[in-house]
Tab-separated table of C-alpha atoms and ligand atoms in Angstrom:
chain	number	residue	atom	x	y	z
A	1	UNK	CA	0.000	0.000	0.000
A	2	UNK	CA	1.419	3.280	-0.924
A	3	UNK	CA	1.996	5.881	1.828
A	4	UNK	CA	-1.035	8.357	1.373
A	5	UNK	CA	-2.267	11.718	2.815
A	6	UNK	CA	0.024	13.421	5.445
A	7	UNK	CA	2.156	10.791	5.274
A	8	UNK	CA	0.252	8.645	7.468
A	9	UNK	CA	-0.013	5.072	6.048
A	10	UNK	CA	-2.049	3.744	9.019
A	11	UNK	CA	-4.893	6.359	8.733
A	12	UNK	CA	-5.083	6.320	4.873
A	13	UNK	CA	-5.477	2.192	5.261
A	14	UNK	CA	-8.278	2.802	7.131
A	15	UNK	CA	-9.683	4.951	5.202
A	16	UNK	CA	-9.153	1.932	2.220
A	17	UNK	CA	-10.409	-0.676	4.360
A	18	UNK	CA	-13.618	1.178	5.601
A	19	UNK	CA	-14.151	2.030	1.989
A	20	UNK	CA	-13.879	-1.613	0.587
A	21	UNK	CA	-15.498	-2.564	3.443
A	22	UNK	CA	-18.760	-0.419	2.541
A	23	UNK	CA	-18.958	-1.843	-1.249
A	24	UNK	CA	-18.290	-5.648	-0.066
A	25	UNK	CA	-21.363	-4.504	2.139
A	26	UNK	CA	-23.635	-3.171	-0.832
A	27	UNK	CA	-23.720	0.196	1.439
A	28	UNK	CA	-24.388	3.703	0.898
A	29	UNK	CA	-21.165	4.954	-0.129
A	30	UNK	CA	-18.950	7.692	1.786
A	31	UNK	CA	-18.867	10.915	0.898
A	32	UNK	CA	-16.123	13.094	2.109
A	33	UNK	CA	-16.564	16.962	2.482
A	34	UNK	CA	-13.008	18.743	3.737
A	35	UNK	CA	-10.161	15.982	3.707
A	36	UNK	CA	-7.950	17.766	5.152
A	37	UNK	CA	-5.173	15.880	6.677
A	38	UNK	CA	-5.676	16.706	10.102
A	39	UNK	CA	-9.853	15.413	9.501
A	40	UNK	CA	-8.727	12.192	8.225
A	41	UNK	CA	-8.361	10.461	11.206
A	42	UNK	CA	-11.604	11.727	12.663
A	43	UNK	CA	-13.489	10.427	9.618
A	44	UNK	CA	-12.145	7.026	10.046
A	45	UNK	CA	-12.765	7.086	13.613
A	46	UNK	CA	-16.782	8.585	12.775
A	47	UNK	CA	-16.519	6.418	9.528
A	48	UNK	CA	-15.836	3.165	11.496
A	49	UNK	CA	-18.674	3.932	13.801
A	50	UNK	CA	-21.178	4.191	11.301
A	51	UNK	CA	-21.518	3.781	7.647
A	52	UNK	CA	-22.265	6.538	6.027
A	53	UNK	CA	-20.822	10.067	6.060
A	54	UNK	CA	-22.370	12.945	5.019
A	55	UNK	CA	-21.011	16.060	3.019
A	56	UNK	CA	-22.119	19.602	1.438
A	57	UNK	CA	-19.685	20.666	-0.808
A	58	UNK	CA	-16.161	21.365	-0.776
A	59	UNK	CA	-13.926	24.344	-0.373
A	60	UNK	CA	-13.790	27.809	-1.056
A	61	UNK	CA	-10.992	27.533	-4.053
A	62	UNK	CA	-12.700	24.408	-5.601
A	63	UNK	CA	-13.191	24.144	-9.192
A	64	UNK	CA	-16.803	22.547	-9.350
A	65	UNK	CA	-16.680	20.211	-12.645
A	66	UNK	CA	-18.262	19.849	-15.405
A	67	UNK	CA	-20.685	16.791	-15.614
A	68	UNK	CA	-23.608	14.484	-16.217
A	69	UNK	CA	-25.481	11.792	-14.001
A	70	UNK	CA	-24.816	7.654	-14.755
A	71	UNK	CA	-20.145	-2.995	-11.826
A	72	UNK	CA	-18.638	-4.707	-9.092
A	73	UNK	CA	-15.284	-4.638	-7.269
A	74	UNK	CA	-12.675	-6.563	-6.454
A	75	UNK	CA	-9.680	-4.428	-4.493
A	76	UNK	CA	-6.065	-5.069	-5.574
A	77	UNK	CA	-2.849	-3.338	-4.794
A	78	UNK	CA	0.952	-3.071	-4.965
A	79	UNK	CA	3.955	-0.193	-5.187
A	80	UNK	CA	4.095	1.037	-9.026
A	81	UNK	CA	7.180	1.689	-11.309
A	82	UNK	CA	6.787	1.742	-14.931
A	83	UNK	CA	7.507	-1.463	-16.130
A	84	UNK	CA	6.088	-1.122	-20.206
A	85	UNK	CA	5.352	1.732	-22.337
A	86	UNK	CA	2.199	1.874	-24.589
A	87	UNK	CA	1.408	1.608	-28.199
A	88	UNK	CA	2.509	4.092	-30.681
A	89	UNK	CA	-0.419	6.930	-31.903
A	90	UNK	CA	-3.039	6.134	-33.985
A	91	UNK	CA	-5.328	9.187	-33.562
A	92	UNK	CA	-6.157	12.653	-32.877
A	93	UNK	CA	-8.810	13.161	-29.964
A	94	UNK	CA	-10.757	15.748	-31.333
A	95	UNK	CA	-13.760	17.353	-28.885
A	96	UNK	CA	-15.541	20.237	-27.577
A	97	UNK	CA	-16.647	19.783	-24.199
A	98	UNK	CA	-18.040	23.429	-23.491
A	99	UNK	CA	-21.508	24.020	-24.911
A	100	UNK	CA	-21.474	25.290	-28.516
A	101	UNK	CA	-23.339	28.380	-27.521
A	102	UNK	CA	-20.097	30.032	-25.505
A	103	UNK	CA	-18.492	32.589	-27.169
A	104	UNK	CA	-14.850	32.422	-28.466
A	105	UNK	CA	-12.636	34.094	-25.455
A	106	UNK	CA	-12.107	37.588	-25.994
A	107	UNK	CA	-8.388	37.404	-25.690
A	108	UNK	CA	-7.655	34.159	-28.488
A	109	UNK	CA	-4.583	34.508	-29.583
A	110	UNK	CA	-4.259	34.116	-33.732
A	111	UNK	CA	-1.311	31.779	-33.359
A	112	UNK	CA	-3.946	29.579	-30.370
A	113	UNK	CA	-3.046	26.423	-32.610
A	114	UNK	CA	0.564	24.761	-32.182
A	115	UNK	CA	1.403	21.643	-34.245
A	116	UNK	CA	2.355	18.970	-31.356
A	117	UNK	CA	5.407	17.964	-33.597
A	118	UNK	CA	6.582	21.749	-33.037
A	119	UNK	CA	6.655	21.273	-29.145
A	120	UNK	CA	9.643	19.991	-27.204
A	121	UNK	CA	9.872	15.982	-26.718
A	122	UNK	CA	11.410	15.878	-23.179
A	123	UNK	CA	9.369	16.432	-19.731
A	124	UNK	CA	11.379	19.395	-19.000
A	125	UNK	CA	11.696	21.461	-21.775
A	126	UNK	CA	7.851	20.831	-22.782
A	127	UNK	CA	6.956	21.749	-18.899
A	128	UNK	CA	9.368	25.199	-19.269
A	129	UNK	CA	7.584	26.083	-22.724
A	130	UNK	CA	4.084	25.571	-20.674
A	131	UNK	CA	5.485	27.306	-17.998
A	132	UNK	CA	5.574	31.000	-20.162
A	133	UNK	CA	3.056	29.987	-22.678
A	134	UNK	CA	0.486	32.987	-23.715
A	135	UNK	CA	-1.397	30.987	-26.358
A	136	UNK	CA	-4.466	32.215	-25.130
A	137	UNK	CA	-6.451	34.802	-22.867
A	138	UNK	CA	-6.206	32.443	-19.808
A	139	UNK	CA	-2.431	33.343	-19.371
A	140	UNK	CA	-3.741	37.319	-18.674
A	141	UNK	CA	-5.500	36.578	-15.559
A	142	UNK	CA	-3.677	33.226	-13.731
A	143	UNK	CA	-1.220	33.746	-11.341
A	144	UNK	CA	0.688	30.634	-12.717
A	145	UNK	CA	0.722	27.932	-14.891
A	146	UNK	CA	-0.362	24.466	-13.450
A	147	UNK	CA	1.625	21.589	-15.651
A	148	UNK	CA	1.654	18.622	-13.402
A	149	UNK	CA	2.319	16.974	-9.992
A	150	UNK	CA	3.755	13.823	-9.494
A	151	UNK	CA	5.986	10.892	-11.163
A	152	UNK	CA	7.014	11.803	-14.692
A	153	UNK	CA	7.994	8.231	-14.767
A	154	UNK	CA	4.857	6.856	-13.457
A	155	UNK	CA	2.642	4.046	-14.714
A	156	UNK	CA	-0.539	5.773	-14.371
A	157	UNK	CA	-1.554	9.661	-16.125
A	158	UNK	CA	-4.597	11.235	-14.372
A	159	UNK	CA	-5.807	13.882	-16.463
A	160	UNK	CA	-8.088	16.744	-14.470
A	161	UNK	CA	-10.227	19.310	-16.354
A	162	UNK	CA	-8.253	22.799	-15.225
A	163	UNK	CA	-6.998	24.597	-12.156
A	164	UNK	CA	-9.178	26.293	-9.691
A	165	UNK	CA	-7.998	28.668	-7.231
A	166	UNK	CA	-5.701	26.360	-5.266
A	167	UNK	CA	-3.897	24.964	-8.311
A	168	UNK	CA	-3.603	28.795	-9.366
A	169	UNK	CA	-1.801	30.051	-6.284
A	170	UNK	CA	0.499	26.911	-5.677
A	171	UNK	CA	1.296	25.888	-9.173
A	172	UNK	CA	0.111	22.304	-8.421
A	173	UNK	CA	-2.763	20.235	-9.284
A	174	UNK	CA	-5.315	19.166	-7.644
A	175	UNK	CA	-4.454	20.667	-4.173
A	176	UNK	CA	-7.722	21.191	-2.456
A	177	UNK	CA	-10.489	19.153	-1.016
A	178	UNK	CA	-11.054	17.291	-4.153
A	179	UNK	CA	-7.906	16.585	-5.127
A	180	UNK	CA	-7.318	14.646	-1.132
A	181	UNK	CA	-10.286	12.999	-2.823
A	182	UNK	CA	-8.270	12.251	-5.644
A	183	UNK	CA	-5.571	10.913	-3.506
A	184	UNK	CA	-7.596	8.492	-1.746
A	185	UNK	CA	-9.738	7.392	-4.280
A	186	UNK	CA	-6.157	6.237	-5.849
A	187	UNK	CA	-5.091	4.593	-2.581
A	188	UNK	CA	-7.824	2.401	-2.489
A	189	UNK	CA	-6.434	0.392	-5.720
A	190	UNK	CA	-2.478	1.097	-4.429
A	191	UNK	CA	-1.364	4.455	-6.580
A	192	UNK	CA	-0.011	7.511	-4.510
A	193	UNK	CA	1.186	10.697	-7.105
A	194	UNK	CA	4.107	10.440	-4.602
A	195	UNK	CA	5.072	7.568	-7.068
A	196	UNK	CA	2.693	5.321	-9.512
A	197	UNK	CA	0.879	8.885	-10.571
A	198	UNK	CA	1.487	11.826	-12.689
A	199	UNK	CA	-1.087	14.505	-12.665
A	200	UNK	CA	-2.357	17.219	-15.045
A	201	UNK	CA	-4.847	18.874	-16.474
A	202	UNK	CA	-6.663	19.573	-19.784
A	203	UNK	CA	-6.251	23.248	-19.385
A	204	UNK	CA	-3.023	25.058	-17.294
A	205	UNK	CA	-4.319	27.786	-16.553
A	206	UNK	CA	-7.233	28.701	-14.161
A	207	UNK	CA	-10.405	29.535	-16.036
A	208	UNK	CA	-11.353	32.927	-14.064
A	209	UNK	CA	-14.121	32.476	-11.768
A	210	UNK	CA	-13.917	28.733	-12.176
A	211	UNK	CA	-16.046	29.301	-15.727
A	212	UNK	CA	-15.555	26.363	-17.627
A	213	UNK	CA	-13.124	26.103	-20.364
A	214	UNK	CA	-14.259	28.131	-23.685
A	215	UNK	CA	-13.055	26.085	-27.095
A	216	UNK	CA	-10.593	27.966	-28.178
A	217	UNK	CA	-8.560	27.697	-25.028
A	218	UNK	CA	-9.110	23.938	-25.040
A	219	UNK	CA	-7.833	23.587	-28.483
A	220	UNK	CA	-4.945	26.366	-27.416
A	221	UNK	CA	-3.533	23.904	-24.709
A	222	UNK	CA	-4.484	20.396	-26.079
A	223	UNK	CA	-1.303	20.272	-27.964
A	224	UNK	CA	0.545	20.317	-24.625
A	225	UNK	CA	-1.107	17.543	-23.068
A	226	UNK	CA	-0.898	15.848	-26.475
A	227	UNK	CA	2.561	15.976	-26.231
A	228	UNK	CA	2.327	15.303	-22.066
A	229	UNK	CA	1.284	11.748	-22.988
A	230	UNK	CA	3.680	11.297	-25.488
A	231	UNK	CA	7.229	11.721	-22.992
A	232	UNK	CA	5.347	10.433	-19.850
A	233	UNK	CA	4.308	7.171	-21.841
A	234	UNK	CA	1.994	5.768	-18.775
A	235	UNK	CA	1.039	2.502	-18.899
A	236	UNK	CA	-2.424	4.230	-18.367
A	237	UNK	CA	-4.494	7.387	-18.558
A	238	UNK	CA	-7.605	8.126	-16.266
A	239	UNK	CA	-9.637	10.994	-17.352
A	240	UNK	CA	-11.743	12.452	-14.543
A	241	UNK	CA	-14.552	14.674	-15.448
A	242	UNK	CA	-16.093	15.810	-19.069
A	243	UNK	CA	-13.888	17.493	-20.651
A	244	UNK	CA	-11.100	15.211	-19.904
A	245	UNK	CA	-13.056	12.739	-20.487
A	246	UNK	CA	-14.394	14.111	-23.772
A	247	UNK	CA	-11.161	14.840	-25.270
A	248	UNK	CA	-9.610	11.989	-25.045
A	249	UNK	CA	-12.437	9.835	-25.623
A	250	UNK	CA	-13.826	11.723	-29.026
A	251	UNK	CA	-16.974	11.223	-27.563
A	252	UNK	CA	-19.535	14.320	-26.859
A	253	UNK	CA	-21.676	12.520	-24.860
A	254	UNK	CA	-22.613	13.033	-21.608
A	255	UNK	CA	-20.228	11.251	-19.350
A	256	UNK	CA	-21.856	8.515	-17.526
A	257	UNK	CA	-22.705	7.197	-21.083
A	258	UNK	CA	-19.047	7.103	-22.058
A	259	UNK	CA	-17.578	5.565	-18.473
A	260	UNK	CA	-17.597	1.870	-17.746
A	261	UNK	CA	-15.457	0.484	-20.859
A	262	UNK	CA	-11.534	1.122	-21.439
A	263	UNK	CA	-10.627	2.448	-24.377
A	264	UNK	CA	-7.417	3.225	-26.179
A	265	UNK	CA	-5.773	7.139	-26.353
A	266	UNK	CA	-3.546	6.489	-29.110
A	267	UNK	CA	-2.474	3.256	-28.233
A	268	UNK	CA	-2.435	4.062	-24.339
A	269	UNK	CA	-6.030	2.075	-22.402
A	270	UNK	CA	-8.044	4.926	-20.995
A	271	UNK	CA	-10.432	4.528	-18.182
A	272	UNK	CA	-12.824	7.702	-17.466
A	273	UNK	CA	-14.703	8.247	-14.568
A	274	UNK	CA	-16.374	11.181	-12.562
A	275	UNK	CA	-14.340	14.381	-11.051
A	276	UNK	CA	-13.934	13.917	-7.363
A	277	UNK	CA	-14.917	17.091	-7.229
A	278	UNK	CA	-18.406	16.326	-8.488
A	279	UNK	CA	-18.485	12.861	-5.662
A	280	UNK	CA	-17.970	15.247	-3.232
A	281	UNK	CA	-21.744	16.791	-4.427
A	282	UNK	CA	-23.538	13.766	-5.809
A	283	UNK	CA	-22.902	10.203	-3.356
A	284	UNK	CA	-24.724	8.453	-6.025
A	285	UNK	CA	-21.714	8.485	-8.384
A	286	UNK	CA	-19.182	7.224	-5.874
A	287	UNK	CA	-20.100	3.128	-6.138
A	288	UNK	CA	-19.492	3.750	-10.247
A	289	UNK	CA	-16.198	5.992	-9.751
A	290	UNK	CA	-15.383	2.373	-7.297
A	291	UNK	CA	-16.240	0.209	-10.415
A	292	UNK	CA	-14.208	2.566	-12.735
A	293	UNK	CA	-11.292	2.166	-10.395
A	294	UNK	CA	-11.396	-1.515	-10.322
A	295	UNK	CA	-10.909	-1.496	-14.300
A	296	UNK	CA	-8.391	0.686	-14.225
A	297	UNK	CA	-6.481	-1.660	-11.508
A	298	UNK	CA	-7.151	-4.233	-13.618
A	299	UNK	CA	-5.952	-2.579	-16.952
A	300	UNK	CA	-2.338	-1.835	-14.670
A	301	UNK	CA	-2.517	-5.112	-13.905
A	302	UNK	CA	-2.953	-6.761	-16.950
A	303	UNK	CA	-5.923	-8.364	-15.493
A	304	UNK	CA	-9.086	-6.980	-17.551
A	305	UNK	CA	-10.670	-8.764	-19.853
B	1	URA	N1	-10.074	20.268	-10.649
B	1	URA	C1	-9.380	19.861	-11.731
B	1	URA	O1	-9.948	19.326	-12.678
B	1	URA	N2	-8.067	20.039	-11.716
B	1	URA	C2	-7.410	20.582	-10.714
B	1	URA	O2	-6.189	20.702	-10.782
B	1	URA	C3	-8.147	20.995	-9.591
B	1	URA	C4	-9.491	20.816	-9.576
């Protein structure tokens, strides 16, 4: 089990037990409102004394996700290092997540598109190109650029839908209450971004106000993440959340109609399931975002049908 949260590996195994214990026991699933790493250990201790925990909503800088309503489980485990890289591209994701009534942004740049073959081929380089990049109007009002957190070696790519006010101010994603979310939700099949997960986004930089990403901007930065799968190799992606999901899918459909099934991002198996940020608000997607999980565990472990 990979050390988790706070760096407290008995708490966060807890935390996995109590959840595996609630699906083995066809219960209402947990739902977890502020994870911070101090309230972890209460919520085990209130979690192991009865089954379901409540939640509002999460914090003040959370990006809420984009989204649409919607298989059993069998936990597995073990440390991750890259062991195999994945297939070599076959397509282009093409998508357009935000509804075709928004407006181009005001501030698209002419030059928004960037051939992927133009962009650097190393981790490094590609991540210091991000880091200045004014392709479109996003780069006016963010504070920084948000390229990734986590293993550039690692097995597994999660890929988020854009900074919100956390990721903004630290330069990291998926820093507040949904992204502890994130990081538990991992746990329970054995992945930690502190090795077996790389993390980014579909977008950089922080849509202001939390709007959702306009088209243009989406099309502006897909070339980086594009090229983010191509030096990371994972052995897996995991879109959470529409637009992620969306893009790398093809598919414009809502997204509990595309989870469920792996598919293949150029070559790569791609799982999609909900946006922790979005569990945190709707319980009722939490026992498919467990099934989703499972497949993925299975696809790292070459154990999925
Ligand atoms: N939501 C996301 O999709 N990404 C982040 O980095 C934070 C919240």
């Amino acid at each position: 089990m990979a050390e988790g949260a706070g760096g407290r590996p008995g708490v966060l195994d807890e935390v996995v037990r109590f959840l595996r214990q609630q699906e083995e026991l066809g219960l209402d699933p947990v739902v977890l409102e502020a994870l911070d790493r101090t309230e972890v250990g209460r919520l085990v201790a209130a979690a192991l004394r009865r089954p379901t925990v409540h939640s509002t909503r999460g914090g003040e800088g959370e990006r809420p996700p984009a989204h649409a309503p919607a298989s059993k489980a069998t936990p597995s485990h073990a440390p991750e290092s890259k062991s195999s890289s994945p297939g070599t591209p076959a397509q282009t994701p093409v998508s357009k997540p935000t509804s075709p009534a928004d407006p181009p942004s005001a501030a698209a740049r002419p030059d928004s598109s960037i051939a992927v073959e133009d962009l650097p081929d190393t981790h490094d380089a590609l991540r210091e190109l991000a880091l200045g990049c004014t392709r479109c109007g996003l780069s006016e009002d963010r504070t920084q650029v948000v390229f990734h957190d986590g293993n550039p070696e690692a097995r597994l790519m999660v890929v988020g839908e854009a900074p919100g006010a956390n990721e903004d101010r630290t330069g990291v994603p998926f820093v507040g209450a949904a992204g502890q979310f994130l990081d538990l939700i991992l746990a329970t099949v054995g992945l930690s971004r502190e090795d077996s997960v790389y993390i980014c986004n579909v977008i950089k930089c922080r849509p202001p106000g939390n709007r959702n990403p306009k088209p243009d901007e989406i099309a502006a930065c897909a070339p980086y993440l594009k090229r983010q799968i191509e030096v990371v190799k994972p052995e897996a992606i995991l879109a959470v959340g529409t637009f992620s999901a969306q893009l790398l899918t093809g598919k414009d459909i809502a997204l509990g109609r595309i989870r469920g099934e792996v598919y293949s991002y150029e070559g790569t198996p791609l799982v999609v399931t909900y946006h922790p940020a979005a569990l945190l608000r709707n319980s009722g997607w939490v026992r498919p975002t467990w099934a989703d999980l499972q497949l993925l565990r299975g696809v790292l472990d070459g154990t999925d049908a």
